[in-house]
PDB file of C-alpha atoms in Angstrom:
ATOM      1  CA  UNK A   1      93.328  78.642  96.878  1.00 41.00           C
ATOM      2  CA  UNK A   2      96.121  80.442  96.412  1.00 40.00           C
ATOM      3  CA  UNK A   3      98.017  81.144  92.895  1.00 41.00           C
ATOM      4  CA  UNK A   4     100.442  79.541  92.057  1.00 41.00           C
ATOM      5  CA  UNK A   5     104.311  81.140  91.406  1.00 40.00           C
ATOM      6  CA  UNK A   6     105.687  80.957  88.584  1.00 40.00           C
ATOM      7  CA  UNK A   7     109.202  78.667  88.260  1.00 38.00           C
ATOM      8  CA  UNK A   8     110.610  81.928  86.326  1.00 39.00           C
ATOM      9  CA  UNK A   9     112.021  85.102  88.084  1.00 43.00           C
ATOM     10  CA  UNK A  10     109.490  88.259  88.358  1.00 56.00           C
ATOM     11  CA  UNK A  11     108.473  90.839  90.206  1.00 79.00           C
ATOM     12  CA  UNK A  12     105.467  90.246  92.298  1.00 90.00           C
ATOM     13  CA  UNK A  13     102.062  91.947  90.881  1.00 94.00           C
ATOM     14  CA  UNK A  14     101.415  95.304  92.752  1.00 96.00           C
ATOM     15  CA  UNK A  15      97.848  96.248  94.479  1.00 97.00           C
ATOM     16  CA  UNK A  16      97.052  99.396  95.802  1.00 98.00           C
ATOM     17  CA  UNK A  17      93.833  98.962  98.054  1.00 98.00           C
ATOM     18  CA  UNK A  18      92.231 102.621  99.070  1.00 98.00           C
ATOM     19  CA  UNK A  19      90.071 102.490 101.837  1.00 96.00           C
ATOM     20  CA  UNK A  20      89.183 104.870 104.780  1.00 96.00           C
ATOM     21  CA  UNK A  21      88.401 101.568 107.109  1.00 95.00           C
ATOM     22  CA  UNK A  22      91.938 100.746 108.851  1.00 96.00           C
ATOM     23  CA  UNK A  23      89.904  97.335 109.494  1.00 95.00           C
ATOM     24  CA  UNK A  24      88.589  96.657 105.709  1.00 94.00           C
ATOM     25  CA  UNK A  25      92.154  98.095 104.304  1.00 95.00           C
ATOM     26  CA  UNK A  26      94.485  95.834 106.588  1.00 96.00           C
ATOM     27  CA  UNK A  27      92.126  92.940 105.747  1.00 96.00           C
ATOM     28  CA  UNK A  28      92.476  93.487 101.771  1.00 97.00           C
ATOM     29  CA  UNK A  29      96.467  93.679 102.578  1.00 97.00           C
ATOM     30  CA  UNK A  30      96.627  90.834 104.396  1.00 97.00           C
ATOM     31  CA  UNK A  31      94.684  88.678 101.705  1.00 97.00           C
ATOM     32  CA  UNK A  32      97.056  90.112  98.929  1.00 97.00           C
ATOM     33  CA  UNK A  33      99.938  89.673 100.776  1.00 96.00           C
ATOM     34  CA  UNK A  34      99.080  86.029 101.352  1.00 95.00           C
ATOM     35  CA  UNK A  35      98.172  85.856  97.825  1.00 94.00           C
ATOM     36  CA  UNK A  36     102.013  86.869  96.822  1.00 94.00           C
ATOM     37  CA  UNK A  37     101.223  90.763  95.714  1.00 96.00           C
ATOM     38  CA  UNK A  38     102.574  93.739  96.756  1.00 96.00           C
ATOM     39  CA  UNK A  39     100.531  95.503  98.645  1.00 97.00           C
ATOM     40  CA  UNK A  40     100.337  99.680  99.224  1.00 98.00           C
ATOM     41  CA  UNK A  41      97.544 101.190 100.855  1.00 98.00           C
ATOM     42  CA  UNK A  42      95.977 104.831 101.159  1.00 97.00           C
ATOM     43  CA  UNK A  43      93.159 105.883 103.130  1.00 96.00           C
ATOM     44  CA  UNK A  44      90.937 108.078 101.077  1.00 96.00           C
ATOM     45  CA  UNK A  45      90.798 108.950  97.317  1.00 96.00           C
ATOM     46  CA  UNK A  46      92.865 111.881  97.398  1.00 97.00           C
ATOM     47  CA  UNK A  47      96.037 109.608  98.802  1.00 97.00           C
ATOM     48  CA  UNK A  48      94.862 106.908  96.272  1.00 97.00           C
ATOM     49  CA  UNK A  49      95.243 109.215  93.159  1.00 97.00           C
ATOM     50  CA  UNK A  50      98.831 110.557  94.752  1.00 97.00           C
ATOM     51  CA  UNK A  51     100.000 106.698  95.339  1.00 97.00           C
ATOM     52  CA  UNK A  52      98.600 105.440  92.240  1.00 97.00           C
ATOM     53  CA  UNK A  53     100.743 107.960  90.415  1.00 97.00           C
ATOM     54  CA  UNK A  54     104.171 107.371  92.654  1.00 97.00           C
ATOM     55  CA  UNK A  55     103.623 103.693  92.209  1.00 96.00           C
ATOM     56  CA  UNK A  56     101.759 102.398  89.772  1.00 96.00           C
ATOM     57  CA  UNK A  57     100.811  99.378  90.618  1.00 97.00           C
ATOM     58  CA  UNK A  58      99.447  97.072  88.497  1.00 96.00           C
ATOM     59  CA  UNK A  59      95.973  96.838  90.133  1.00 97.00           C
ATOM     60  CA  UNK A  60      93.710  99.408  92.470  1.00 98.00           C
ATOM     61  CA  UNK A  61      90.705  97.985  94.928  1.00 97.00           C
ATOM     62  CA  UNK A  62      89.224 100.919  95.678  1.00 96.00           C
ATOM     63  CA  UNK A  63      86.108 102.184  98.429  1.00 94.00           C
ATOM     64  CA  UNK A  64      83.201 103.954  97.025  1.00 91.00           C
ATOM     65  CA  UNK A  65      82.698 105.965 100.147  1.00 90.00           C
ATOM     66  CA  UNK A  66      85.648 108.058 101.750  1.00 93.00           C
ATOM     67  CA  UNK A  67      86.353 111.483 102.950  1.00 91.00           C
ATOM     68  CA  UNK A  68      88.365 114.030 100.894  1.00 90.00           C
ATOM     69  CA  UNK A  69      87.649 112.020  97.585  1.00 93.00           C
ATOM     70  CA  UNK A  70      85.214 109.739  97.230  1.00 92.00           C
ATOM     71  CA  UNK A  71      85.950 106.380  95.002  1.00 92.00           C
ATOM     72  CA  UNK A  72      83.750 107.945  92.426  1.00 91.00           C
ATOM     73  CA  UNK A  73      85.900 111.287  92.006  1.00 93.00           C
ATOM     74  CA  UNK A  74      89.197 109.831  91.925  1.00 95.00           C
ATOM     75  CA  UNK A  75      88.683 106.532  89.562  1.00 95.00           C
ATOM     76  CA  UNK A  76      87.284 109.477  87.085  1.00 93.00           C
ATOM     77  CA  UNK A  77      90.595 111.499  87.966  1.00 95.00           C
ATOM     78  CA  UNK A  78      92.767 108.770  87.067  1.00 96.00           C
ATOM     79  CA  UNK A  79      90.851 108.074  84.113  1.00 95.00           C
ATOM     80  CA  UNK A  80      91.982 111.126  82.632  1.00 94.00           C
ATOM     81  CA  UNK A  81      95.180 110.481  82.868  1.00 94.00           C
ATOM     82  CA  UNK A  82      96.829 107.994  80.064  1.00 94.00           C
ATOM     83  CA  UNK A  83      98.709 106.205  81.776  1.00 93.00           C
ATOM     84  CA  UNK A  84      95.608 104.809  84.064  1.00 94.00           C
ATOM     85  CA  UNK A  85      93.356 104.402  81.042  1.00 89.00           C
ATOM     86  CA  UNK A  86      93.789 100.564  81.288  1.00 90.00           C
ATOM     87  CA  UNK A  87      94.595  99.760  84.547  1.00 95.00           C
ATOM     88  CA  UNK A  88      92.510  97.387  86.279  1.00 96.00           C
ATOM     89  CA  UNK A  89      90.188  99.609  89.164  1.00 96.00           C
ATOM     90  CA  UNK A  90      87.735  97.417  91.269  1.00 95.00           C
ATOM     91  CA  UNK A  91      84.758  99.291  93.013  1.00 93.00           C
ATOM     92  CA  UNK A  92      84.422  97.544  96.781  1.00 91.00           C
ATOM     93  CA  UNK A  93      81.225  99.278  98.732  1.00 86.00           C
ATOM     94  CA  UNK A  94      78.323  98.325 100.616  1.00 82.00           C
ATOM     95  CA  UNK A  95      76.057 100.675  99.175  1.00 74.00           C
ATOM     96  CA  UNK A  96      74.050  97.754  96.925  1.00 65.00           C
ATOM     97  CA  UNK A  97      71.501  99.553  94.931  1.00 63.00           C
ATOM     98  CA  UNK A  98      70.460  97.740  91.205  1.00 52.00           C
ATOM     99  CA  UNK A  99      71.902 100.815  89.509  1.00 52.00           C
ATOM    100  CA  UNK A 100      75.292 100.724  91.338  1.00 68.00           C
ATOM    101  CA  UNK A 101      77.146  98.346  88.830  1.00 69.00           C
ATOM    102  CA  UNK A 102      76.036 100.533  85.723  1.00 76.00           C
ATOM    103  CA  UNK A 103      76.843 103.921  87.080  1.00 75.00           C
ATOM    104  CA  UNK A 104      80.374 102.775  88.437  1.00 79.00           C
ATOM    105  CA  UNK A 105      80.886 101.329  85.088  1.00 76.00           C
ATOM    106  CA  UNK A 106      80.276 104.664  83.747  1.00 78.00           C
ATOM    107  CA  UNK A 107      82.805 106.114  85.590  1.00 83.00           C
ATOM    108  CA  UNK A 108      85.331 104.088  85.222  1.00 88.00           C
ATOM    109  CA  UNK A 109      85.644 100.876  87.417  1.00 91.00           C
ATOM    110  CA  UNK A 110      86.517  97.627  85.698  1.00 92.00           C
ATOM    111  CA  UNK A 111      84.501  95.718  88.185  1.00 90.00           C
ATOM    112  CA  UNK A 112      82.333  96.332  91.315  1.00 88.00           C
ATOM    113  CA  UNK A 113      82.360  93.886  94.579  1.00 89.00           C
ATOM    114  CA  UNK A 114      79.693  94.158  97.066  1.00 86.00           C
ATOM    115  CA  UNK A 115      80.614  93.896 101.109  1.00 85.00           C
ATOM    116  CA  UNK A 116      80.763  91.815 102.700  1.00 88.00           C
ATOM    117  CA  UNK A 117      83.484  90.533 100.213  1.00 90.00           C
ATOM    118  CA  UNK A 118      83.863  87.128  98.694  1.00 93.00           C
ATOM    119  CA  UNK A 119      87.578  86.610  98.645  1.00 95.00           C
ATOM    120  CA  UNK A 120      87.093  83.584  96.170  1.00 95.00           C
ATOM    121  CA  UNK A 121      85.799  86.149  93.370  1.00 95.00           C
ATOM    122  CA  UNK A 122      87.973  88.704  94.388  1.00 96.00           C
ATOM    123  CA  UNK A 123      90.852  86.612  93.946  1.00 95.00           C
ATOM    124  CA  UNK A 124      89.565  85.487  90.321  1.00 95.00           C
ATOM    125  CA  UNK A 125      88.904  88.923  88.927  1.00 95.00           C
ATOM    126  CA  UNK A 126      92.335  90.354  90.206  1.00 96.00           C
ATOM    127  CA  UNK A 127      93.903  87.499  88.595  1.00 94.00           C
ATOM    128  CA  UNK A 128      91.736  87.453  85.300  1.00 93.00           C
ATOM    129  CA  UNK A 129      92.548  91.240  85.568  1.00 93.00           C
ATOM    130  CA  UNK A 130      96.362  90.974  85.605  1.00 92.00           C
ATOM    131  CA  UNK A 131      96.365  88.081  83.158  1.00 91.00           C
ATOM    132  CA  UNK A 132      94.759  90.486  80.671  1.00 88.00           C
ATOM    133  CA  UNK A 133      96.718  93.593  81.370  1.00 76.00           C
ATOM    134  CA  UNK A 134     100.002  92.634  82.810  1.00 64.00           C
ATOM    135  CA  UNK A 135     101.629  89.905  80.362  1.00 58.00           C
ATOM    136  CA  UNK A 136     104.354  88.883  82.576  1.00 56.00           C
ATOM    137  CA  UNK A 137     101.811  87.889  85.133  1.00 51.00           C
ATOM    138  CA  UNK A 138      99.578  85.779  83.052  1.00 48.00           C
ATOM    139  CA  UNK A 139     101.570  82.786  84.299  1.00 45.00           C
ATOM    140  CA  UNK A 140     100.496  83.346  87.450  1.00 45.00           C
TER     141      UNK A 140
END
């Protein structure tokens, strides 16, 4: 189900998905897209952090494992920086180990989806996410 838009004027909410898959990254985009989001994308964490801080969108789904910088290493990066301290950062891996959750917590992810990816939850969190975080797109 998609959300629905809002009768009022806005810009649409903007999701940066970070991903070293081309497959896993056009897939995300596509969904969003559908969904009525922006969408950006950047292949590893180092290109995340850079487009996160050119762009700032309004959400980041983000892979655990990547070359250059891993997920881990550049959700703590943009942690330190202010204006990332309450932007909405969702952990997507495949690596499901009972500690995962806790220790991505730790370091800074909002919320952590396992692969293969439910787009029904994913949806509701990014939504739930933005309606607590981005006023103007609580209406959504």
């Amino acid at each position: 189900m998609l959300p629905q838009k809002s009768k009022t004027p806005m810009t649409s909410p903007h999701i940066l998905v970070v991903d070293d898959q081309p497959d896993i990254r056009h897939l995300l985009s596509m969904f969003f897209s559908r969904c009525g989001f922006t969408v950006s994308q950047a292949e590893d964490g180092q290109d995340g952090i850079e487009m996160a801080r050119a762009l700032h969108p309004d959400v980041i789904v983000m892979d655990i494992q990547m070359p250059r910088k891993t997920g881990l290493e550049a959700v703590r990066e943009l942690r330190t920086d202010p204006q990332f301290a309450h932007i909405p950062i969702l952990a997507i891996t495949a690596y499901a180990h009972v500690h995962v959750p806790t220790e991505l917590a730790h370091a800074g992810f909002n919320h952590v989806l396992f692969k293969p990816i439910d787009f029904g939850v994913l949806q509701q969190i990014v939504t739930d996410e933005l309606a607590a975080h981005v006023p103007e797109h609580a209406a959504q």
